[in-house]
mmCIF file of C-alpha atoms in Angstrom:
data_model
loop_
_atom_site.group_PDB
_atom_site.id
_atom_site.type_symbol
_atom_site.label_atom_id
_atom_site.label_comp_id
_atom_site.label_asym_id
_atom_site.label_seq_id
_atom_site.Cartn_x
_atom_site.Cartn_y
_atom_site.Cartn_z
ATOM 1 C CA MET A 14 42.869 42.721 -30.521
ATOM 2 C CA ILE A 15 41.848 40.456 -27.687
ATOM 3 C CA ASN A 16 38.174 39.760 -27.355
ATOM 4 C CA PRO A 17 37.193 39.792 -23.641
ATOM 5 C CA SER A 18 35.011 36.699 -24.020
ATOM 6 C CA GLU A 19 37.886 34.769 -25.611
ATOM 7 C CA SER A 20 40.419 35.958 -23.085
ATOM 8 C CA SER A 21 38.335 34.785 -20.156
ATOM 9 C CA SER A 22 39.015 31.227 -21.181
ATOM 10 C CA ILE A 23 42.729 31.827 -20.827
ATOM 11 C CA SER A 24 42.814 31.323 -17.075
ATOM 12 C CA SER A 25 39.483 29.798 -16.404
ATOM 13 C CA THR A 26 37.625 26.715 -17.448
ATOM 14 C CA PRO A 27 34.530 26.904 -19.643
ATOM 15 C CA GLY A 28 31.528 28.051 -17.711
ATOM 16 C CA SER A 29 33.533 29.453 -14.787
ATOM 17 C CA GLN A 30 34.090 33.142 -14.025
ATOM 18 C CA PRO A 31 37.447 34.777 -14.830
ATOM 19 C CA THR A 32 39.701 35.396 -11.877
ATOM 20 C CA GLU A 33 40.550 38.859 -10.649
ATOM 21 C CA ASP A 34 44.079 38.537 -12.069
ATOM 22 C CA SER A 35 42.822 37.632 -15.520
ATOM 23 C CA LYS A 36 40.441 40.633 -15.454
ATOM 24 C CA THR A 37 43.386 42.895 -14.597
ATOM 25 C CA VAL A 38 45.430 41.474 -17.478
ATOM 26 C CA ILE A 39 42.512 41.800 -19.892
ATOM 27 C CA ASP A 40 41.873 45.402 -18.843
ATOM 28 C CA TYR A 41 45.559 46.214 -19.272
ATOM 29 C CA LEU A 42 45.704 44.604 -22.718
ATOM 30 C CA MET A 43 42.537 46.431 -23.793
ATOM 31 C CA ARG A 44 44.004 49.795 -22.696
ATOM 32 C CA GLU A 45 47.239 49.006 -24.557
ATOM 33 C CA ASN A 46 45.250 48.026 -27.640
ATOM 34 C CA VAL A 47 43.342 51.322 -27.580
ATOM 35 C CA SER A 48 46.554 53.265 -26.994
ATOM 36 C CA LEU A 49 48.276 51.559 -29.953
ATOM 37 C CA LYS A 50 45.284 52.265 -32.189
ATOM 38 C CA GLN A 51 45.410 55.946 -31.240
ATOM 39 C CA GLU A 52 49.167 56.095 -31.846
ATOM 40 C CA LEU A 53 48.731 54.415 -35.253
ATOM 41 C CA GLU A 54 46.032 56.930 -36.222
ATOM 42 C CA SER A 55 48.314 59.778 -35.142
ATOM 43 C CA ILE A 56 51.177 58.427 -37.261
ATOM 44 C CA LYS A 57 48.875 58.002 -40.254
ATOM 45 C CA ALA A 58 47.715 61.613 -39.871
ATOM 46 C CA GLU A 59 51.344 62.822 -39.744
ATOM 47 C CA ILE A 60 52.155 60.872 -42.926
ATOM 48 C CA VAL A 61 49.186 62.410 -44.723
ATOM 49 C CA GLU A 62 50.275 65.875 -43.567
ATOM 50 C CA LEU A 63 53.847 65.300 -44.773
ATOM 51 C CA LYS A 64 52.627 64.080 -48.178
ATOM 52 C CA THR A 65 50.272 67.012 -48.609
ATOM 53 C CA PRO A 66 51.835 69.820 -50.679
ATOM 54 C CA SER A 67 52.767 72.794 -48.570
ATOM 55 C CA PRO A 68 50.889 76.082 -48.935
ATOM 56 C CA LYS A 69 52.111 78.599 -51.527
ATOM 57 C CA ASP A 70 53.294 81.047 -48.882
ATOM 58 C CA ASN A 71 55.788 78.568 -47.434
ATOM 59 C CA LEU A 72 59.156 80.364 -47.179
ATOM 60 C CA LEU A 73 61.158 77.427 -48.532
ATOM 61 C CA ASP A 74 58.852 77.156 -51.553
ATOM 62 C CA LYS A 75 59.300 80.874 -52.226
ATOM 63 C CA ILE A 76 63.078 80.566 -52.040
ATOM 64 C CA VAL A 77 63.220 77.571 -54.364
ATOM 65 C CA ALA A 78 60.560 78.871 -56.766
ATOM 66 C CA ASP A 79 62.796 81.390 -58.499
ATOM 67 C CA SER A 80 66.169 79.707 -57.993
ATOM 68 C CA LEU A 81 68.077 78.768 -61.127
ATOM 69 C CA LEU A 82 70.700 76.061 -61.612
ATOM 70 C CA ILE A 83 73.594 75.994 -64.077
ATOM 71 C CA CYS A 84 76.052 73.129 -64.444
ATOM 72 C CA GLY A 85 79.011 73.435 -66.762
ATOM 73 C CA ARG A 86 82.612 72.624 -67.544
ATOM 74 C CA VAL A 87 85.437 74.715 -66.110
ATOM 75 C CA THR A 88 87.831 74.224 -69.023
ATOM 76 C CA ASP A 89 85.666 75.626 -71.819
ATOM 77 C CA GLY A 90 82.761 77.307 -69.989
ATOM 78 C CA ILE A 91 80.118 75.190 -71.753
ATOM 79 C CA ILE A 92 76.796 74.865 -69.935
ATOM 80 C CA THR A 93 75.893 71.179 -69.648
ATOM 81 C CA GLU A 94 72.650 71.417 -67.679
ATOM 82 C CA VAL A 95 70.159 74.000 -66.446
ATOM 83 C CA ASP A 96 67.142 73.784 -64.173
ATOM 84 C CA GLY A 97 64.574 76.256 -62.934
ATOM 85 C CA LYS A 98 62.294 78.827 -64.536
ATOM 86 C CA TRP A 99 64.836 80.319 -66.953
ATOM 87 C CA LYS A 100 62.135 81.312 -69.432
ATOM 88 C CA ASP A 101 60.063 83.143 -66.805
ATOM 89 C CA ILE A 102 62.973 84.822 -65.005
ATOM 90 C CA LEU A 103 65.554 85.525 -67.719
ATOM 91 C CA GLY A 104 63.705 84.860 -70.976
ATOM 92 C CA TYR A 105 65.791 81.880 -72.138
ATOM 93 C CA ASP A 106 64.698 78.433 -73.201
ATOM 94 C CA ASP A 107 66.929 75.646 -71.894
ATOM 95 C CA ASP A 108 68.288 74.964 -75.396
ATOM 96 C CA GLN A 109 69.445 78.579 -75.669
ATOM 97 C CA LEU A 110 71.800 77.887 -72.752
ATOM 98 C CA VAL A 111 72.743 74.190 -72.759
ATOM 99 C CA GLY A 112 75.662 73.577 -75.097
ATOM 100 C CA HIS A 113 76.645 77.256 -75.106
ATOM 101 C CA ARG A 114 79.277 79.135 -73.105
ATOM 102 C CA TYR A 115 78.177 80.898 -69.925
ATOM 103 C CA ASP A 116 80.885 83.548 -70.184
ATOM 104 C CA ARG A 117 79.385 85.346 -73.181
ATOM 105 C CA ALA A 118 78.989 89.086 -73.637
ATOM 106 C CA ASP A 119 75.357 88.575 -74.674
ATOM 107 C CA LEU A 120 74.605 87.006 -71.265
ATOM 108 C CA ILE A 121 76.703 88.770 -68.654
ATOM 109 C CA HIS A 122 77.089 92.515 -68.113
ATOM 110 C CA PRO A 123 80.530 93.677 -69.368
ATOM 111 C CA ASP A 124 81.684 94.744 -65.873
ATOM 112 C CA GLU A 125 80.942 91.316 -64.383
ATOM 113 C CA LEU A 126 82.228 89.505 -67.477
ATOM 114 C CA LYS A 127 85.760 90.813 -66.907
ATOM 115 C CA ARG A 128 85.660 89.433 -63.368
ATOM 116 C CA VAL A 129 84.378 86.062 -64.617
ATOM 117 C CA TRP A 130 87.242 85.787 -67.112
ATOM 118 C CA ARG A 131 89.820 86.627 -64.406
ATOM 119 C CA ILE A 132 88.467 83.941 -62.101
ATOM 120 C CA GLN A 133 88.370 81.398 -64.931
ATOM 121 C CA GLU A 134 91.988 82.084 -65.823
ATOM 122 C CA LYS A 135 93.051 81.683 -62.195
ATOM 123 C CA LEU A 136 91.210 78.377 -61.906
ATOM 124 C CA LYS A 137 92.483 77.029 -65.226
ATOM 125 C CA GLY A 138 96.053 78.154 -64.586
ATOM 126 C CA THR A 139 96.449 76.806 -61.086
ATOM 127 C CA GLU A 140 97.747 73.441 -60.049
ATOM 128 C CA SER A 141 97.124 73.985 -56.358
ATOM 129 C CA ILE A 142 93.385 74.820 -56.377
ATOM 130 C CA THR A 143 91.253 71.736 -56.847
ATOM 131 C CA GLU A 144 87.976 73.082 -55.462
ATOM 132 C CA SER A 145 86.558 76.545 -54.984
ATOM 133 C CA ARG A 146 83.326 77.859 -53.532
ATOM 134 C CA TYR A 147 82.417 81.488 -53.750
ATOM 135 C CA CYS A 148 79.487 83.869 -53.940
ATOM 136 C CA THR A 149 79.086 86.751 -56.335
ATOM 137 C CA ILE A 150 76.520 89.094 -57.792
ATOM 138 C CA GLN A 151 76.229 89.318 -61.561
ATOM 139 C CA ARG A 152 73.915 91.080 -63.958
ATOM 140 C CA TRP A 153 72.636 88.818 -66.726
ATOM 141 C CA LYS A 154 70.823 90.134 -69.766
ATOM 142 C CA HIS A 155 67.187 89.116 -70.104
ATOM 143 C CA GLY A 156 66.831 87.129 -73.329
ATOM 144 C CA GLN A 157 63.699 88.955 -74.475
ATOM 145 C CA THR A 158 63.744 92.451 -72.975
ATOM 146 C CA GLY A 159 67.492 93.107 -73.027
ATOM 147 C CA ASP A 160 67.277 94.489 -69.487
ATOM 148 C CA TYR A 161 69.794 93.249 -66.952
ATOM 149 C CA VAL A 162 68.627 91.072 -64.076
ATOM 150 C CA MET A 163 70.762 91.091 -60.932
ATOM 151 C CA LEU A 164 71.543 87.568 -59.726
ATOM 152 C CA SER A 165 73.054 86.433 -56.462
ATOM 153 C CA MET A 166 75.160 83.404 -57.351
ATOM 154 C CA VAL A 167 76.807 80.640 -55.364
ATOM 155 C CA TRP A 168 79.509 78.820 -57.317
ATOM 156 C CA ASP A 169 80.806 75.364 -56.426
ATOM 157 C CA VAL A 170 83.747 74.615 -58.724
ATOM 158 C CA ASN A 171 85.630 71.328 -58.848
ATOM 159 C CA VAL A 172 88.643 71.845 -61.107
ATOM 160 C CA THR A 173 89.730 68.205 -60.836
ATOM 161 C CA GLU A 174 86.351 66.974 -62.096
ATOM 162 C CA ASN A 175 86.074 69.903 -64.564
ATOM 163 C CA LYS A 176 82.656 70.792 -63.137
ATOM 164 C CA ALA A 177 81.007 74.022 -62.032
ATOM 165 C CA ILE A 178 77.629 74.070 -60.307
ATOM 166 C CA VAL A 179 75.992 77.466 -59.867
ATOM 167 C CA ILE A 180 72.832 78.343 -57.971
ATOM 168 C CA CYS A 181 71.376 81.715 -59.024
ATOM 169 C CA LYS A 182 68.702 83.818 -57.377
ATOM 170 C CA PRO A 183 67.290 87.047 -58.850
ATOM 171 C CA ILE A 184 67.642 89.849 -56.286
ATOM 172 C CA ASP A 185 66.438 92.925 -58.202
ATOM 173 C CA ARG A 186 63.298 93.241 -56.092
ATOM 174 C CA PHE A 187 65.422 93.346 -52.921
ATOM 175 C CA ILE A 188 67.782 96.069 -54.111
ATOM 176 C CA GLY A 189 66.579 99.437 -55.400
ATOM 177 C CA GLY A 190 68.093 101.501 -58.212
ATOM 178 C CA GLY A 191 70.543 103.286 -55.910
ATOM 179 C CA GLY A 192 71.811 100.030 -54.420
ATOM 180 C CA GLU A 193 69.693 100.402 -51.270
ATOM 181 C CA LEU A 194 67.705 97.501 -49.868
ATOM 182 C CA ASN A 195 63.965 97.587 -50.505
#
């Protein structure tokens, strides 16, 4: 920041008065200095706002809050990684899933399980499909209650890399008993 008393010596000799031009330059620089300070404060406030956790009723937070992740191998159906609130939503600890097959009768409703096996066989038996992305709805058995939880699932399968990534979202509260939307 330029101090007006220091800047007056820029174009004038000690003891003399600053010229009109130097006053104009000083005034301009002072306004610019104030403007930059205000802009810096605004940027700092934006950074603080971005770092502050969003409120609980944020739509994105609600969507992510009950999303579940499964990663596994295509060839043998073994789950290699899970993330999300499995215990809260489906009653399973991570170690009850990781290292186990995802195409088990104790996890998936028998009607959906048949479909899963058909898709697996198609993917394993093909030489032309290297990647597949699809959406499905499956009922998975709750690990503690035995009730089925309806999940909307998005599968991203890479046969070449022997990897399946699945994002699951419980949708029971959106669909009523007769299949109608709530």
